[in-house]
Amino acid sequence: MPGVGPRSAERIALWMVRAREDQPERIARAVIDTRQSIRSCKLCGFFAAGEICEICGDSSRSTELLCVVEQPTDILPLEKTGAFRGRYHSVGGKISPLDHVGPEDLRIKELLDRLGREKITEIIFALPADVEGESTTNYIVDLLKDKPVSLTRIARGIPAGGGLESADELTLCAALSGRTKISSLKR
Ligand SMILES: [Zn+2]
């Protein structure tokens, strides 16, 4: 199991063998239930107990904003901020010829289908800022550039609480080119 080292595994195994209560059985049942009941939302790819996830089914969220992420797990940190009230679309990976992952392996066709069906006015790209993430963003942007939808990307730059001296050159370049206006030149 991820995050469990040999020492923890041994402690857990001993606890399971010695436990008098039915806790180990309850945990086992919860694991089986989770495996059987959680699937991918057929719209956005996030985790869902039914056909559609809670986010896609939430009528209070904006249907005009769509945030494109790599993996369904990328939705969790964005949701924790509470700052985004649109919907998501997980493409399920990045274009990577070295790993034999092409555009047809990703949920890009599903994204185009949604654009034709839903009233989306802005697509926000939040794919990773590495080489594969960039080429995936560029590939999708190329497909969408003539569609009546604005295309944006989340800003990259200095983390909150981080100093300039600890940032690498790529991050500093991205922070400079993605600068935002505080006030204009007054004459
Ligand atoms: Zn969904």
PDB file of C-alpha atoms and ligand atoms in Angstrom:
ATOM      1  CA  MET A   1       0.000   0.000   0.000  1.00  0.00           C
ATOM      2  CA  PRO A   2       1.324   3.478  -0.849  1.00  0.00           C
ATOM      3  CA  GLY A   3       2.812   5.346   2.081  1.00  0.00           C
ATOM      4  CA  VAL A   4       3.087   2.256   4.305  1.00  0.00           C
ATOM      5  CA  GLY A   5       6.691   1.191   4.956  1.00  0.00           C
ATOM      6  CA  PRO A   6       7.796  -2.255   6.185  1.00  0.00           C
ATOM      7  CA  ARG A   7       7.710  -1.232   9.878  1.00  0.00           C
ATOM      8  CA  SER A   8       4.195   0.218   9.660  1.00  0.00           C
ATOM      9  CA  ALA A   9       3.046  -2.817   7.661  1.00  0.00           C
ATOM     10  CA  GLU A  10       4.332  -5.100  10.423  1.00  0.00           C
ATOM     11  CA  ARG A  11       2.586  -3.063  13.118  1.00  0.00           C
ATOM     12  CA  ILE A  12      -0.705  -3.088  11.171  1.00  0.00           C
ATOM     13  CA  ALA A  13      -0.446  -6.848  10.547  1.00  0.00           C
ATOM     14  CA  LEU A  14       0.180  -7.528  14.254  1.00  0.00           C
ATOM     15  CA  TRP A  15      -2.734  -5.283  15.246  1.00  0.00           C
ATOM     16  CA  MET A  16      -5.053  -7.128  12.835  1.00  0.00           C
ATOM     17  CA  VAL A  17      -4.068 -10.511  14.222  1.00  0.00           C
ATOM     18  CA  ARG A  18      -4.408  -9.445  17.853  1.00  0.00           C
ATOM     19  CA  ALA A  19      -7.453  -7.142  17.634  1.00  0.00           C
ATOM     20  CA  ARG A  20     -10.362  -8.432  19.699  1.00  0.00           C
ATOM     21  CA  GLU A  21     -12.969  -6.079  18.256  1.00  0.00           C
ATOM     22  CA  ASP A  22     -14.377  -6.312  14.744  1.00  0.00           C
ATOM     23  CA  GLN A  23     -12.392  -3.316  13.511  1.00  0.00           C
ATOM     24  CA  PRO A  24     -10.254  -5.284  10.984  1.00  0.00           C
ATOM     25  CA  GLU A  25     -13.438  -6.740   9.455  1.00  0.00           C
ATOM     26  CA  ARG A  26     -15.022  -3.287   9.260  1.00  0.00           C
ATOM     27  CA  ILE A  27     -11.942  -1.896   7.496  1.00  0.00           C
ATOM     28  CA  ALA A  28     -11.936  -4.845   5.065  1.00  0.00           C
ATOM     29  CA  ARG A  29     -15.612  -4.286   4.299  1.00  0.00           C
ATOM     30  CA  ALA A  30     -15.047  -0.546   3.769  1.00  0.00           C
ATOM     31  CA  VAL A  31     -12.217  -1.292   1.303  1.00  0.00           C
ATOM     32  CA  ILE A  32     -14.427  -3.734  -0.647  1.00  0.00           C
ATOM     33  CA  ASP A  33     -17.374  -1.285  -0.627  1.00  0.00           C
ATOM     34  CA  THR A  34     -15.158   1.522  -1.904  1.00  0.00           C
ATOM     35  CA  ARG A  35     -13.790  -0.663  -4.702  1.00  0.00           C
ATOM     36  CA  GLN A  36     -17.281  -1.677  -5.762  1.00  0.00           C
ATOM     37  CA  SER A  37     -19.147   1.608  -5.424  1.00  0.00           C
ATOM     38  CA  ILE A  38     -16.685   4.269  -6.600  1.00  0.00           C
ATOM     39  CA  ARG A  39     -16.328   4.762 -10.340  1.00  0.00           C
ATOM     40  CA  SER A  40     -15.377   7.512 -12.777  1.00  0.00           C
ATOM     41  CA  CYS A  41     -17.887  10.294 -13.425  1.00  0.00           C
ATOM     42  CA  LYS A  42     -18.946   9.865 -17.045  1.00  0.00           C
ATOM     43  CA  LEU A  43     -18.748  13.626 -17.600  1.00  0.00           C
ATOM     44  CA  CYS A  44     -15.603  14.840 -15.878  1.00  0.00           C
ATOM     45  CA  GLY A  45     -13.691  11.711 -14.828  1.00  0.00           C
ATOM     46  CA  PHE A  46     -13.743  12.550 -11.091  1.00  0.00           C
ATOM     47  CA  PHE A  47     -14.671   9.911  -8.487  1.00  0.00           C
ATOM     48  CA  ALA A  48     -18.384   9.231  -8.346  1.00  0.00           C
ATOM     49  CA  ALA A  49     -20.737   6.960  -6.428  1.00  0.00           C
ATOM     50  CA  GLY A  50     -23.254   7.023  -9.303  1.00  0.00           C
ATOM     51  CA  GLU A  51     -23.058   7.876 -12.999  1.00  0.00           C
ATOM     52  CA  ILE A  52     -22.251  11.525 -12.308  1.00  0.00           C
ATOM     53  CA  CYS A  53     -20.088  12.974  -9.516  1.00  0.00           C
ATOM     54  CA  GLU A  54     -21.240  15.442  -6.861  1.00  0.00           C
ATOM     55  CA  ILE A  55     -19.531  18.358  -8.610  1.00  0.00           C
ATOM     56  CA  CYS A  56     -21.188  17.744 -11.998  1.00  0.00           C
ATOM     57  CA  GLY A  57     -24.516  17.174 -10.247  1.00  0.00           C
ATOM     58  CA  ASP A  58     -24.304  20.405  -8.223  1.00  0.00           C
ATOM     59  CA  SER A  59     -26.705  22.844  -9.891  1.00  0.00           C
ATOM     60  CA  SER A  60     -25.304  25.800  -7.898  1.00  0.00           C
ATOM     61  CA  ARG A  61     -22.006  25.568  -9.786  1.00  0.00           C
ATOM     62  CA  SER A  62     -21.326  27.534 -12.956  1.00  0.00           C
ATOM     63  CA  THR A  63     -21.741  25.554 -16.162  1.00  0.00           C
ATOM     64  CA  GLU A  64     -19.835  28.234 -18.094  1.00  0.00           C
ATOM     65  CA  LEU A  65     -16.413  27.629 -16.529  1.00  0.00           C
ATOM     66  CA  LEU A  66     -14.566  24.397 -17.185  1.00  0.00           C
ATOM     67  CA  CYS A  67     -11.179  23.628 -15.650  1.00  0.00           C
ATOM     68  CA  VAL A  68      -9.065  21.005 -17.469  1.00  0.00           C
ATOM     69  CA  VAL A  69      -6.794  18.916 -15.237  1.00  0.00           C
ATOM     70  CA  GLU A  70      -4.590  15.884 -15.805  1.00  0.00           C
ATOM     71  CA  GLN A  71      -5.835  13.416 -13.176  1.00  0.00           C
ATOM     72  CA  PRO A  72      -9.061  13.238 -11.125  1.00  0.00           C
ATOM     73  CA  THR A  73      -6.879  13.606  -8.004  1.00  0.00           C
ATOM     74  CA  ASP A  74      -5.865  17.080  -9.270  1.00  0.00           C
ATOM     75  CA  ILE A  75      -9.455  18.193  -8.617  1.00  0.00           C
ATOM     76  CA  LEU A  76      -9.086  17.673  -4.840  1.00  0.00           C
ATOM     77  CA  PRO A  77      -6.548  20.462  -4.107  1.00  0.00           C
ATOM     78  CA  LEU A  78      -8.482  22.880  -6.351  1.00  0.00           C
ATOM     79  CA  GLU A  79     -11.715  22.029  -4.525  1.00  0.00           C
ATOM     80  CA  LYS A  80     -10.041  22.567  -1.133  1.00  0.00           C
ATOM     81  CA  THR A  81      -9.386  26.208  -2.040  1.00  0.00           C
ATOM     82  CA  GLY A  82     -13.132  26.791  -2.448  1.00  0.00           C
ATOM     83  CA  ALA A  83     -12.145  29.455  -4.998  1.00  0.00           C
ATOM     84  CA  PHE A  84     -13.432  27.711  -8.106  1.00  0.00           C
ATOM     85  CA  ARG A  85     -17.167  27.305  -8.626  1.00  0.00           C
ATOM     86  CA  GLY A  86     -17.135  25.931 -12.153  1.00  0.00           C
ATOM     87  CA  ARG A  87     -16.766  22.347 -13.293  1.00  0.00           C
ATOM     88  CA  TYR A  88     -13.840  20.152 -14.234  1.00  0.00           C
ATOM     89  CA  HIS A  89     -12.644  17.832 -16.949  1.00  0.00           C
ATOM     90  CA  SER A  90      -9.889  15.330 -16.261  1.00  0.00           C
ATOM     91  CA  VAL A  91      -8.131  14.182 -19.443  1.00  0.00           C
ATOM     92  CA  GLY A  92      -6.615  11.234 -17.560  1.00  0.00           C
ATOM     93  CA  GLY A  93      -2.960  11.738 -18.496  1.00  0.00           C
ATOM     94  CA  LYS A  94      -0.493  13.681 -20.608  1.00  0.00           C
ATOM     95  CA  ILE A  95       0.613  13.236 -24.221  1.00  0.00           C
ATOM     96  CA  SER A  96       3.934  11.435 -23.943  1.00  0.00           C
ATOM     97  CA  PRO A  97       5.328   9.657 -27.030  1.00  0.00           C
ATOM     98  CA  LEU A  98       8.098   8.069 -24.925  1.00  0.00           C
ATOM     99  CA  ASP A  99       5.462   6.327 -22.782  1.00  0.00           C
ATOM    100  CA  HIS A 100       3.330   5.557 -25.872  1.00  0.00           C
ATOM    101  CA  VAL A 101       0.546   7.893 -24.706  1.00  0.00           C
ATOM    102  CA  GLY A 102      -1.082   9.714 -27.627  1.00  0.00           C
ATOM    103  CA  PRO A 103      -4.026  12.133 -27.764  1.00  0.00           C
ATOM    104  CA  GLU A 104      -6.376   9.228 -28.556  1.00  0.00           C
ATOM    105  CA  ASP A 105      -5.525   7.667 -25.170  1.00  0.00           C
ATOM    106  CA  LEU A 106      -6.774  10.756 -23.308  1.00  0.00           C
ATOM    107  CA  ARG A 107     -10.321  12.006 -22.705  1.00  0.00           C
ATOM    108  CA  ILE A 108      -9.951  14.780 -25.300  1.00  0.00           C
ATOM    109  CA  LYS A 109     -12.818  13.650 -27.529  1.00  0.00           C
ATOM    110  CA  GLU A 110     -15.070  13.730 -24.444  1.00  0.00           C
ATOM    111  CA  LEU A 111     -13.951  17.328 -23.847  1.00  0.00           C
ATOM    112  CA  LEU A 112     -14.916  18.320 -27.408  1.00  0.00           C
ATOM    113  CA  ASP A 113     -18.274  16.560 -26.976  1.00  0.00           C
ATOM    114  CA  ARG A 114     -18.927  18.560 -23.801  1.00  0.00           C
ATOM    115  CA  LEU A 115     -18.098  21.787 -25.591  1.00  0.00           C
ATOM    116  CA  GLY A 116     -20.706  20.996 -28.217  1.00  0.00           C
ATOM    117  CA  ARG A 117     -23.341  20.085 -25.639  1.00  0.00           C
ATOM    118  CA  GLU A 118     -22.778  22.405 -22.650  1.00  0.00           C
ATOM    119  CA  LYS A 119     -22.818  26.206 -22.554  1.00  0.00           C
ATOM    120  CA  ILE A 120     -19.120  26.614 -21.749  1.00  0.00           C
ATOM    121  CA  THR A 121     -17.674  30.115 -22.203  1.00  0.00           C
ATOM    122  CA  GLU A 122     -14.212  29.669 -20.679  1.00  0.00           C
ATOM    123  CA  ILE A 123     -11.833  26.729 -20.463  1.00  0.00           C
ATOM    124  CA  ILE A 124      -9.106  27.075 -17.839  1.00  0.00           C
ATOM    125  CA  PHE A 125      -6.073  24.835 -18.358  1.00  0.00           C
ATOM    126  CA  ALA A 126      -4.501  23.524 -15.151  1.00  0.00           C
ATOM    127  CA  LEU A 127      -2.307  20.771 -16.571  1.00  0.00           C
ATOM    128  CA  PRO A 128       1.199  20.274 -15.122  1.00  0.00           C
ATOM    129  CA  ALA A 129       3.854  22.836 -16.115  1.00  0.00           C
ATOM    130  CA  ASP A 130       6.267  20.153 -17.383  1.00  0.00           C
ATOM    131  CA  VAL A 131       7.101  19.310 -21.016  1.00  0.00           C
ATOM    132  CA  GLU A 132       4.312  16.729 -21.438  1.00  0.00           C
ATOM    133  CA  GLY A 133       1.752  18.933 -19.661  1.00  0.00           C
ATOM    134  CA  GLU A 134       2.664  21.863 -21.932  1.00  0.00           C
ATOM    135  CA  SER A 135       2.410  19.822 -25.116  1.00  0.00           C
ATOM    136  CA  THR A 136      -0.945  18.412 -23.990  1.00  0.00           C
ATOM    137  CA  THR A 137      -2.237  21.944 -23.303  1.00  0.00           C
ATOM    138  CA  ASN A 138      -0.925  23.159 -26.673  1.00  0.00           C
ATOM    139  CA  TYR A 139      -2.501  20.208 -28.477  1.00  0.00           C
ATOM    140  CA  ILE A 140      -5.943  20.867 -26.968  1.00  0.00           C
ATOM    141  CA  VAL A 141      -5.644  24.654 -27.446  1.00  0.00           C
ATOM    142  CA  ASP A 142      -4.913  24.017 -31.130  1.00  0.00           C
ATOM    143  CA  LEU A 143      -8.107  21.968 -31.441  1.00  0.00           C
ATOM    144  CA  LEU A 144     -10.194  24.624 -29.701  1.00  0.00           C
ATOM    145  CA  LYS A 145      -8.739  27.886 -30.980  1.00  0.00           C
ATOM    146  CA  ASP A 146     -11.489  28.496 -33.545  1.00  0.00           C
ATOM    147  CA  LYS A 147     -14.340  27.597 -31.167  1.00  0.00           C
ATOM    148  CA  PRO A 148     -16.418  30.330 -29.496  1.00  0.00           C
ATOM    149  CA  VAL A 149     -14.823  29.858 -26.070  1.00  0.00           C
ATOM    150  CA  SER A 150     -12.088  31.763 -24.241  1.00  0.00           C
ATOM    151  CA  LEU A 151      -9.020  29.754 -23.326  1.00  0.00           C
ATOM    152  CA  THR A 152      -7.006  30.600 -20.220  1.00  0.00           C
ATOM    153  CA  ARG A 153      -4.430  28.897 -18.037  1.00  0.00           C
ATOM    154  CA  ILE A 154      -3.771  29.087 -14.316  1.00  0.00           C
ATOM    155  CA  ALA A 155      -0.833  31.321 -13.370  1.00  0.00           C
ATOM    156  CA  ARG A 156       2.537  29.858 -12.522  1.00  0.00           C
ATOM    157  CA  GLY A 157       5.062  31.425 -10.243  1.00  0.00           C
ATOM    158  CA  ILE A 158       6.301  31.973  -6.717  1.00  0.00           C
ATOM    159  CA  PRO A 159       4.500  29.888  -4.066  1.00  0.00           C
ATOM    160  CA  ALA A 160       2.789  31.743  -1.214  1.00  0.00           C
ATOM    161  CA  GLY A 161       5.285  32.219   1.625  1.00  0.00           C
ATOM    162  CA  GLY A 162       8.236  31.480  -0.695  1.00  0.00           C
ATOM    163  CA  GLY A 163      11.116  33.872  -1.281  1.00  0.00           C
ATOM    164  CA  LEU A 164      12.649  34.746  -4.650  1.00  0.00           C
ATOM    165  CA  GLU A 165      15.978  33.167  -3.691  1.00  0.00           C
ATOM    166  CA  SER A 166      14.389  29.729  -3.359  1.00  0.00           C
ATOM    167  CA  ALA A 167      12.650  29.801  -6.762  1.00  0.00           C
ATOM    168  CA  ASP A 168      14.276  28.181  -9.805  1.00  0.00           C
ATOM    169  CA  GLU A 169      14.843  30.138 -13.041  1.00  0.00           C
ATOM    170  CA  LEU A 170      11.921  28.535 -14.900  1.00  0.00           C
ATOM    171  CA  THR A 171       9.510  29.492 -12.105  1.00  0.00           C
ATOM    172  CA  LEU A 172      10.882  33.056 -12.007  1.00  0.00           C
ATOM    173  CA  CYS A 173      10.510  33.383 -15.800  1.00  0.00           C
ATOM    174  CA  ALA A 174       6.917  32.121 -15.583  1.00  0.00           C
ATOM    175  CA  ALA A 175       6.205  34.497 -12.684  1.00  0.00           C
ATOM    176  CA  LEU A 176       7.582  37.472 -14.647  1.00  0.00           C
ATOM    177  CA  SER A 177       5.699  36.708 -17.843  1.00  0.00           C
ATOM    178  CA  GLY A 178       2.491  35.986 -15.904  1.00  0.00           C
ATOM    179  CA  ARG A 179       2.643  39.226 -13.883  1.00  0.00           C
ATOM    180  CA  THR A 180      -0.629  40.989 -13.120  1.00  0.00           C
ATOM    181  CA  LYS A 181      -1.330  44.720 -13.107  1.00  0.00           C
ATOM    182  CA  ILE A 182      -1.595  46.618  -9.787  1.00  0.00           C
ATOM    183  CA  SER A 183      -1.948  50.125 -11.233  1.00  0.00           C
ATOM    184  CA  SER A 184      -1.270  51.886 -14.560  1.00  0.00           C
ATOM    185  CA  LEU A 185       1.220  54.610 -15.418  1.00  0.00           C
ATOM    186  CA  LYS A 186      -0.323  58.028 -14.661  1.00  0.00           C
ATOM    187  CA  ARG A 187       0.820  61.128 -16.575  1.00  0.00           C
TER     188      ARG A 187
HETATM  189 ZN    ZN B   1     -18.188  14.851 -12.709  1.00  0.00          ZN
END
